[in-house]
PDB file of C-alpha atoms in Angstrom:
ATOM      1  CA  MET A   1       0.000   0.000   0.000  1.00 45.00           C
ATOM      2  CA  ASP A   2       1.335   3.428  -0.922  1.00 53.00           C
ATOM      3  CA  LYS A   3       2.285   5.751   1.905  1.00 54.00           C
ATOM      4  CA  PRO A   4      -0.019   8.788   1.995  1.00 48.00           C
ATOM      5  CA  VAL A   5       1.120  12.387   1.997  1.00 49.00           C
ATOM      6  CA  ILE A   6       1.637  13.204   5.659  1.00 44.00           C
ATOM      7  CA  PRO A   7      -0.566  15.707   7.545  1.00 44.00           C
ATOM      8  CA  GLU A   8       2.220  18.305   7.882  1.00 50.00           C
ATOM      9  CA  LEU A   9       1.804  19.082   4.199  1.00 50.00           C
ATOM     10  CA  LEU A  10      -1.580  20.511   5.087  1.00 44.00           C
ATOM     11  CA  ASN A  11       0.196  23.128   7.234  1.00 49.00           C
ATOM     12  CA  ALA A  12       2.730  24.094   4.570  1.00 47.00           C
ATOM     13  CA  ASN A  13       1.187  27.545   4.151  1.00 45.00           C
ATOM     14  CA  GLU A  14       1.980  28.400   7.771  1.00 45.00           C
ATOM     15  CA  ASP A  15       5.714  28.452   7.020  1.00 47.00           C
ATOM     16  CA  ASN A  16       5.323  30.779   4.066  1.00 46.00           C
ATOM     17  CA  ASP A  17       5.054  34.202   5.755  1.00 45.00           C
ATOM     18  CA  GLY A  18       1.318  34.354   5.046  1.00 40.00           C
ATOM     19  CA  LYS A  19       1.701  34.078   1.288  1.00 46.00           C
ATOM     20  CA  HIS A  20      -0.501  31.560  -0.480  1.00 47.00           C
ATOM     21  CA  LEU A  21       1.248  28.830  -2.387  1.00 46.00           C
ATOM     22  CA  HIS A  22      -1.189  29.180  -5.291  1.00 46.00           C
ATOM     23  CA  ALA A  23       0.953  32.128  -6.401  1.00 46.00           C
ATOM     24  CA  HIS A  24       4.024  29.897  -6.660  1.00 58.00           C
ATOM     25  CA  THR A  25       5.630  28.761  -9.863  1.00 85.00           C
ATOM     26  CA  PRO A  26       6.414  25.061 -10.361  1.00 89.00           C
ATOM     27  CA  THR A  27       9.968  25.833  -9.192  1.00 88.00           C
ATOM     28  CA  ARG A  28       8.754  27.310  -5.916  1.00 87.00           C
ATOM     29  CA  ILE A  29       6.362  24.413  -5.332  1.00 90.00           C
ATOM     30  CA  ALA A  30       9.255  22.018  -5.953  1.00 89.00           C
ATOM     31  CA  THR A  31      11.297  24.014  -3.426  1.00 88.00           C
ATOM     32  CA  GLU A  32       8.591  23.588  -0.782  1.00 89.00           C
ATOM     33  CA  LEU A  33       8.286  19.852  -1.453  1.00 89.00           C
ATOM     34  CA  ARG A  34      12.079  19.563  -1.384  1.00 86.00           C
ATOM     35  CA  ARG A  35      12.083  21.267   2.032  1.00 84.00           C
ATOM     36  CA  LEU A  36       9.599  18.739   3.359  1.00 86.00           C
ATOM     37  CA  ILE A  37      11.633  15.864   1.909  1.00 84.00           C
ATOM     38  CA  CYS A  38      14.846  17.242   3.419  1.00 77.00           C
ATOM     39  CA  LYS A  39      13.129  17.735   6.775  1.00 75.00           C
ATOM     40  CA  GLY A  40      11.955  14.126   6.749  1.00 75.00           C
ATOM     41  CA  SER A  41       8.285  15.066   6.674  1.00 82.00           C
ATOM     42  CA  LEU A  42       7.870  13.284   3.346  1.00 86.00           C
ATOM     43  CA  GLU A  43       9.347   9.877   4.039  1.00 85.00           C
ATOM     44  CA  PRO A  44      11.063   7.556   1.557  1.00 87.00           C
ATOM     45  CA  GLY A  45       8.477   5.802  -0.570  1.00 88.00           C
ATOM     46  CA  THR A  46       5.734   8.362   0.101  1.00 90.00           C
ATOM     47  CA  LYS A  47       3.357   8.834  -2.818  1.00 91.00           C
ATOM     48  CA  LEU A  48       2.988  12.480  -3.847  1.00 91.00           C
ATOM     49  CA  SER A  49      -0.760  12.672  -4.361  1.00 88.00           C
ATOM     50  CA  GLU A  50      -1.635  15.064  -7.164  1.00 87.00           C
ATOM     51  CA  GLU A  51      -5.130  15.628  -5.819  1.00 87.00           C
ATOM     52  CA  THR A  52      -4.087  16.398  -2.247  1.00 88.00           C
ATOM     53  CA  ILE A  53      -1.074  18.574  -3.059  1.00 88.00           C
ATOM     54  CA  ALA A  54      -2.749  20.484  -5.908  1.00 86.00           C
ATOM     55  CA  ALA A  55      -5.669  21.331  -3.614  1.00 86.00           C
ATOM     56  CA  GLU A  56      -3.404  22.471  -0.794  1.00 85.00           C
ATOM     57  CA  PHE A  57      -1.152  24.569  -3.042  1.00 84.00           C
ATOM     58  CA  GLU A  58      -4.174  25.836  -5.004  1.00 84.00           C
ATOM     59  CA  VAL A  59      -2.592  25.102  -8.363  1.00 85.00           C
ATOM     60  CA  SER A  60      -3.581  23.130 -11.425  1.00 88.00           C
ATOM     61  CA  ARG A  61      -2.420  19.559 -11.820  1.00 88.00           C
ATOM     62  CA  ASN A  62      -0.397  20.597 -14.859  1.00 90.00           C
ATOM     63  CA  THR A  63       1.555  23.096 -12.737  1.00 90.00           C
ATOM     64  CA  LEU A  64       2.056  20.475 -10.045  1.00 91.00           C
ATOM     65  CA  ARG A  65       3.271  17.925 -12.581  1.00 91.00           C
ATOM     66  CA  GLU A  66       5.929  20.416 -13.673  1.00 93.00           C
ATOM     67  CA  ALA A  67       7.060  20.632 -10.022  1.00 92.00           C
ATOM     68  CA  PHE A  68       7.159  16.837  -9.826  1.00 93.00           C
ATOM     69  CA  THR A  69       9.284  16.772 -12.987  1.00 93.00           C
ATOM     70  CA  ILE A  70      11.826  19.028 -11.270  1.00 92.00           C
ATOM     71  CA  LEU A  71      12.049  16.663  -8.296  1.00 92.00           C
ATOM     72  CA  VAL A  72      12.376  13.635 -10.583  1.00 92.00           C
ATOM     73  CA  GLY A  73      15.189  15.404 -12.432  1.00 89.00           C
ATOM     74  CA  GLU A  74      16.964  15.942  -9.107  1.00 86.00           C
ATOM     75  CA  ASP A  75      16.642  12.243  -8.236  1.00 86.00           C
ATOM     76  CA  LEU A  76      14.517  13.089  -5.202  1.00 89.00           C
ATOM     77  CA  ALA A  77      11.420  11.424  -6.647  1.00 91.00           C
ATOM     78  CA  TYR A  78      10.576   8.859  -9.310  1.00 91.00           C
ATOM     79  CA  LYS A  79       7.563   8.207 -11.489  1.00 91.00           C
ATOM     80  CA  VAL A  80       5.809   4.865 -11.852  1.00 92.00           C
ATOM     81  CA  PRO A  81       3.543   4.673 -14.932  1.00 90.00           C
ATOM     82  CA  ASN A  82      -0.146   4.454 -14.010  1.00 85.00           C
ATOM     83  CA  ARG A  83       0.670   4.712 -10.302  1.00 90.00           C
ATOM     84  CA  GLY A  84       2.110   8.172  -9.670  1.00 91.00           C
ATOM     85  CA  VAL A  85       5.184   9.928  -8.298  1.00 93.00           C
ATOM     86  CA  PHE A  86       7.008   8.741  -5.176  1.00 93.00           C
ATOM     87  CA  VAL A  87       9.786  10.043  -2.917  1.00 92.00           C
ATOM     88  CA  ILE A  88      12.943   8.024  -3.559  1.00 88.00           C
ATOM     89  CA  ASP A  89      13.948   5.311  -1.087  1.00 87.00           C
ATOM     90  CA  PRO A  90      17.770   5.061  -1.357  1.00 86.00           C
ATOM     91  CA  GLY A  91      19.471   1.776  -0.514  1.00 85.00           C
ATOM     92  CA  VAL A  92      22.985   0.642   0.341  1.00 88.00           C
ATOM     93  CA  ARG A  93      24.367   1.009  -3.185  1.00 90.00           C
ATOM     94  CA  ASP A  94      22.938   4.533  -3.359  1.00 90.00           C
ATOM     95  CA  VAL A  95      24.724   5.392  -0.107  1.00 91.00           C
ATOM     96  CA  GLN A  96      27.993   4.128  -1.583  1.00 93.00           C
ATOM     97  CA  GLU A  97      27.487   6.217  -4.727  1.00 95.00           C
ATOM     98  CA  ILE A  98      26.667   9.320  -2.688  1.00 95.00           C
ATOM     99  CA  TYR A  99      29.794   9.038  -0.566  1.00 96.00           C
ATOM    100  CA  GLN A 100      31.993   8.255  -3.569  1.00 96.00           C
ATOM    101  CA  THR A 101      30.806  11.458  -5.244  1.00 96.00           C
ATOM    102  CA  ARG A 102      31.258  13.471  -2.069  1.00 97.00           C
ATOM    103  CA  ARG A 103      34.849  12.232  -1.641  1.00 97.00           C
ATOM    104  CA  PHE A 104      35.707  13.820  -4.978  1.00 95.00           C
ATOM    105  CA  LEU A 105      33.549  16.926  -4.616  1.00 97.00           C
ATOM    106  CA  GLU A 106      34.179  18.230  -1.098  1.00 97.00           C
ATOM    107  CA  PRO A 107      37.947  17.726  -0.613  1.00 97.00           C
ATOM    108  CA  SER A 108      38.704  19.267  -4.022  1.00 97.00           C
ATOM    109  CA  ALA A 109      36.610  22.333  -3.163  1.00 98.00           C
ATOM    110  CA  ILE A 110      38.582  22.749   0.067  1.00 97.00           C
ATOM    111  CA  LEU A 111      41.919  22.293  -1.699  1.00 96.00           C
ATOM    112  CA  TRP A 112      41.341  24.588  -4.686  1.00 96.00           C
ATOM    113  CA  GLY A 113      38.567  26.950  -3.571  1.00 97.00           C
ATOM    114  CA  GLN A 114      38.726  30.550  -2.417  1.00 96.00           C
ATOM    115  CA  LEU A 115      38.153  31.500   1.218  1.00 97.00           C
ATOM    116  CA  THR A 116      36.300  34.794   0.941  1.00 96.00           C
ATOM    117  CA  PRO A 117      35.581  37.074   3.930  1.00 97.00           C
ATOM    118  CA  GLU A 118      31.931  36.004   3.721  1.00 97.00           C
ATOM    119  CA  LEU A 119      32.833  32.308   3.903  1.00 97.00           C
ATOM    120  CA  THR A 120      35.275  33.003   6.725  1.00 98.00           C
ATOM    121  CA  ASP A 121      32.378  34.454   8.714  1.00 98.00           C
ATOM    122  CA  THR A 122      30.218  31.474   7.704  1.00 98.00           C
ATOM    123  CA  PHE A 123      32.764  28.963   8.993  1.00 98.00           C
ATOM    124  CA  HIS A 124      33.086  30.849  12.288  1.00 98.00           C
ATOM    125  CA  HIS A 125      29.289  30.802  12.617  1.00 98.00           C
ATOM    126  CA  ILE A 126      29.109  27.068  11.863  1.00 97.00           C
ATOM    127  CA  ALA A 127      31.840  26.376  14.431  1.00 97.00           C
ATOM    128  CA  ASP A 128      29.867  28.320  17.061  1.00 98.00           C
ATOM    129  CA  GLN A 129      26.678  26.504  16.035  1.00 97.00           C
ATOM    130  CA  THR A 130      28.435  23.151  16.361  1.00 97.00           C
ATOM    131  CA  ARG A 131      29.904  23.918  19.780  1.00 97.00           C
ATOM    132  CA  ARG A 132      26.527  25.105  21.102  1.00 97.00           C
ATOM    133  CA  GLY A 133      24.855  21.959  19.805  1.00 95.00           C
ATOM    134  CA  ILE A 134      27.459  19.779  21.520  1.00 95.00           C
ATOM    135  CA  ALA A 135      27.232  21.708  24.808  1.00 95.00           C
ATOM    136  CA  GLN A 136      23.431  21.561  24.810  1.00 95.00           C
ATOM    137  CA  GLU A 137      23.346  17.939  23.568  1.00 92.00           C
ATOM    138  CA  ASN A 138      20.968  19.182  20.869  1.00 93.00           C
ATOM    139  CA  LEU A 139      20.955  16.578  18.094  1.00 91.00           C
ATOM    140  CA  GLU A 140      18.912  18.709  15.702  1.00 90.00           C
ATOM    141  CA  ALA A 141      21.328  21.629  16.055  1.00 93.00           C
ATOM    142  CA  ILE A 142      24.327  19.313  15.552  1.00 94.00           C
ATOM    143  CA  LYS A 143      22.681  17.789  12.473  1.00 91.00           C
ATOM    144  CA  GLU A 144      21.948  21.236  11.004  1.00 93.00           C
ATOM    145  CA  ALA A 145      25.496  22.435  11.703  1.00 95.00           C
ATOM    146  CA  ASP A 146      26.880  19.299  10.029  1.00 95.00           C
ATOM    147  CA  ARG A 147      24.898  19.976   6.859  1.00 94.00           C
ATOM    148  CA  ASN A 148      25.907  23.650   6.919  1.00 96.00           C
ATOM    149  CA  PHE A 149      29.580  22.684   7.224  1.00 97.00           C
ATOM    150  CA  HIS A 150      29.558  20.464   4.150  1.00 97.00           C
ATOM    151  CA  VAL A 151      27.630  23.035   2.096  1.00 97.00           C
ATOM    152  CA  ALA A 152      30.108  25.751   3.134  1.00 98.00           C
ATOM    153  CA  ALA A 153      33.051  23.508   2.222  1.00 98.00           C
ATOM    154  CA  VAL A 154      31.743  23.095  -1.326  1.00 98.00           C
ATOM    155  CA  ALA A 155      30.843  26.798  -1.494  1.00 97.00           C
ATOM    156  CA  LEU A 156      34.610  27.470  -1.452  1.00 98.00           C
ATOM    157  CA  ALA A 157      34.590  26.395  -5.112  1.00 97.00           C
ATOM    158  CA  GLY A 158      32.305  29.318  -5.979  1.00 96.00           C
ATOM    159  CA  SER A 159      30.140  27.098  -8.164  1.00 96.00           C
ATOM    160  CA  ALA A 160      26.353  27.194  -7.830  1.00 95.00           C
ATOM    161  CA  THR A 161      26.150  23.901  -9.724  1.00 94.00           C
ATOM    162  CA  MET A 162      28.479  22.158  -7.278  1.00 96.00           C
ATOM    163  CA  THR A 163      26.574  23.565  -4.312  1.00 95.00           C
ATOM    164  CA  LEU A 164      23.228  22.406  -5.700  1.00 90.00           C
ATOM    165  CA  THR A 165      24.711  18.974  -6.401  1.00 93.00           C
ATOM    166  CA  LEU A 166      25.981  18.666  -2.836  1.00 94.00           C
ATOM    167  CA  GLU A 167      22.648  19.791  -1.373  1.00 91.00           C
ATOM    168  CA  ARG A 168      20.850  17.182  -3.480  1.00 89.00           C
ATOM    169  CA  LEU A 169      23.271  14.476  -2.334  1.00 93.00           C
ATOM    170  CA  LEU A 170      22.804  15.430   1.316  1.00 92.00           C
ATOM    171  CA  THR A 171      19.024  15.283   0.929  1.00 89.00           C
ATOM    172  CA  GLN A 172      19.288  11.849  -0.674  1.00 90.00           C
ATOM    173  CA  LEU A 173      21.570  10.717   2.143  1.00 90.00           C
ATOM    174  CA  GLY A 174      19.082  11.979   4.724  1.00 87.00           C
ATOM    175  CA  LEU A 175      16.381   9.865   3.070  1.00 87.00           C
ATOM    176  CA  ALA A 176      18.727   6.866   3.135  1.00 87.00           C
ATOM    177  CA  PHE A 177      19.385   7.409   6.850  1.00 85.00           C
ATOM    178  CA  HIS A 178      15.649   7.318   7.441  1.00 82.00           C
ATOM    179  CA  GLY A 179      15.005   4.287   5.258  1.00 78.00           C
ATOM    180  CA  LEU A 180      17.943   2.334   6.706  1.00 79.00           C
ATOM    181  CA  ASN A 181      17.055   3.329  10.295  1.00 78.00           C
ATOM    182  CA  VAL A 182      20.360   5.100  10.892  1.00 79.00           C
ATOM    183  CA  SER A 183      20.188   6.883  14.238  1.00 78.00           C
ATOM    184  CA  PRO A 184      20.357  10.718  14.119  1.00 76.00           C
ATOM    185  CA  SER A 185      22.978  10.432  16.881  1.00 81.00           C
ATOM    186  CA  ILE A 186      25.480   9.474  14.164  1.00 84.00           C
ATOM    187  CA  HIS A 187      25.967  13.211  13.550  1.00 84.00           C
ATOM    188  CA  GLU A 188      27.535  13.541  17.017  1.00 87.00           C
ATOM    189  CA  SER A 189      30.413  11.423  15.729  1.00 85.00           C
ATOM    190  CA  PHE A 190      31.100  13.999  13.004  1.00 90.00           C
ATOM    191  CA  ALA A 191      30.857  17.227  15.012  1.00 94.00           C
ATOM    192  CA  GLN A 192      34.380  17.362  16.468  1.00 93.00           C
ATOM    193  CA  GLN A 193      35.874  16.404  13.113  1.00 93.00           C
ATOM    194  CA  ASN A 194      33.992  19.237  11.434  1.00 96.00           C
ATOM    195  CA  LEU A 195      35.482  21.643  13.969  1.00 96.00           C
ATOM    196  CA  ALA A 196      38.993  20.306  13.349  1.00 96.00           C
ATOM    197  CA  ILE A 197      38.652  20.721   9.584  1.00 97.00           C
ATOM    198  CA  ILE A 198      37.167  24.218   9.948  1.00 97.00           C
ATOM    199  CA  ASN A 199      40.180  25.215  12.062  1.00 97.00           C
ATOM    200  CA  ARG A 200      42.535  23.930   9.371  1.00 97.00           C
ATOM    201  CA  ILE A 201      40.672  25.768   6.613  1.00 97.00           C
ATOM    202  CA  LEU A 202      40.777  29.032   8.566  1.00 97.00           C
ATOM    203  CA  ALA A 203      44.483  28.498   9.315  1.00 97.00           C
ATOM    204  CA  GLY A 204      45.241  28.059   5.626  1.00 96.00           C
ATOM    205  CA  GLU A 205      46.129  24.378   6.025  1.00 97.00           C
ATOM    206  CA  ARG A 206      44.213  23.381   2.919  1.00 96.00           C
ATOM    207  CA  ILE A 207      46.078  20.168   2.081  1.00 97.00           C
ATOM    208  CA  ASP A 208      45.636  18.743   5.570  1.00 96.00           C
ATOM    209  CA  ALA A 209      41.989  19.829   5.646  1.00 97.00           C
ATOM    210  CA  SER A 210      41.315  18.251   2.248  1.00 97.00           C
ATOM    211  CA  ARG A 211      43.029  14.972   3.112  1.00 96.00           C
ATOM    212  CA  GLY A 212      41.317  14.876   6.489  1.00 95.00           C
ATOM    213  CA  LEU A 213      37.870  15.329   5.004  1.00 96.00           C
ATOM    214  CA  HIS A 214      38.504  12.668   2.356  1.00 96.00           C
ATOM    215  CA  ARG A 215      39.453  10.131   5.026  1.00 95.00           C
ATOM    216  CA  TYR A 216      36.622  11.185   7.331  1.00 92.00           C
ATOM    217  CA  LEU A 217      34.016  10.737   4.568  1.00 95.00           C
ATOM    218  CA  GLY A 218      35.321   7.227   3.916  1.00 94.00           C
ATOM    219  CA  LEU A 219      35.024   6.268   7.576  1.00 92.00           C
ATOM    220  CA  ALA A 220      31.605   7.957   7.804  1.00 91.00           C
ATOM    221  CA  GLU A 221      30.399   5.798   4.905  1.00 93.00           C
ATOM    222  CA  ASN A 222      31.603   2.692   6.704  1.00 91.00           C
ATOM    223  CA  MET A 223      29.753   3.731   9.859  1.00 87.00           C
ATOM    224  CA  VAL A 224      26.532   4.107   7.883  1.00 87.00           C
ATOM    225  CA  LEU A 225      27.056   0.714   6.231  1.00 87.00           C
ATOM    226  CA  GLN A 226      27.489  -0.859   9.661  1.00 83.00           C
ATOM    227  CA  TYR A 227      23.946   0.262  10.445  1.00 73.00           C
ATOM    228  CA  ALA A 228      22.605  -0.933   7.111  1.00 68.00           C
ATOM    229  CA  ILE A 229      24.365  -4.273   6.580  1.00 62.00           C
ATOM    230  CA  PRO A 230      23.910  -7.181   9.019  1.00 54.00           C
ATOM    231  CA  ALA A 231      27.075  -8.696  10.474  1.00 45.00           C
ATOM    232  CA  GLY A 232      28.579 -11.294   8.184  1.00 41.00           C
ATOM    233  CA  ASP A 233      27.024  -9.983   4.976  1.00 43.00           C
ATOM    234  CA  LEU A 234      29.222  -9.064   2.022  1.00 37.00           C
ATOM    235  CA  VAL A 235      30.090  -5.372   1.809  1.00 38.00           C
ATOM    236  CA  THR A 236      30.456  -4.252  -1.787  1.00 37.00           C
ATOM    237  CA  THR A 237      32.075  -0.870  -1.164  1.00 36.00           C
ATOM    238  CA  LYS A 238      35.646  -0.666  -2.455  1.00 34.00           C
ATOM    239  CA  GLN A 239      36.929  -0.178   1.089  1.00 36.00           C
ATOM    240  CA  ALA A 240      35.366  -2.699   3.486  1.00 34.00           C
ATOM    241  CA  PRO A 241      34.564  -1.327   6.949  1.00 34.00           C
ATOM    242  CA  ASP A 242      37.377  -1.576   9.469  1.00 38.00           C
ATOM    243  CA  GLN A 243      35.494  -2.854  12.503  1.00 37.00           C
ATOM    244  CA  GLU A 244      38.000  -1.499  15.021  1.00 38.00           C
ATOM    245  CA  ALA A 245      38.238   1.955  13.437  1.00 34.00           C
ATOM    246  CA  VAL A 246      34.481   2.251  13.005  1.00 33.00           C
ATOM    247  CA  MET A 247      33.251   0.918  16.318  1.00 33.00           C
ATOM    248  CA  ASN A 248      35.993   1.856  18.784  1.00 33.00           C
ATOM    249  CA  GLY A 249      34.630   5.180  19.994  1.00 39.00           C
ATOM    250  CA  HIS A 250      33.696   6.233  16.454  1.00 39.00           C
ATOM    251  CA  ASP A 251      37.181   7.627  15.885  1.00 45.00           C
ATOM    252  CA  LEU A 252      36.917   9.777  12.776  1.00 45.00           C
ATOM    253  CA  SER A 253      40.067  11.765  13.391  1.00 49.00           C
ATOM    254  CA  PRO A 254      41.111  13.580  10.187  1.00 47.00           C
ATOM    255  CA  ASN A 255      44.805  13.140  10.983  1.00 50.00           C
TER     256      ASN A 255
END
């Protein structure tokens, strides 16, 4: 049975500063649906009901279908003929592909990108956000700071295309975490490493920061696969998880 659109969608207008979504273009409707997907309100496998969403957004089905096409093009949804459009449900191989792409994308941006005054301020803000989240044991704040760190790292490249690609990959990974029952507490394991890499970026130690992030992303992938793959099963990633490195205190040191 298809998963229904969740009730929160019916409150989407409340987060829109009083503006009605019927005035939105397909791109803006796609943005709102993307926000709900990223937030986890639209779970993996959820059917995007044309009737329900069109009525709530006060748009025609043709306009809504254009928004769905945008999400399909971003690999955040897929269409099944005669059944409808569904939120993607990434599996283990998708997780491996996401991390492989990120290991090329993020470290290269750190190594070759430009640290502008604006991004310097952004990294300082993310570091403060991370430290507050740790001190308050606030998982949501730590998770948000983690996402902000990776987006800022890619923003060093100054490429809107690369930033959009990374944001799409992070949204897909968030869906995979949900579908594979990966605990949100996994982000606590990354927080201190993010701070260490930020310090190296701000100190001009680009090579060390780039190498550290590359290694950290590899170990992070292995941690996720430990959640997803039962003990004893074959791991198909190029680098099989190192049980001691992954499980012994979640040591993700970028050194």
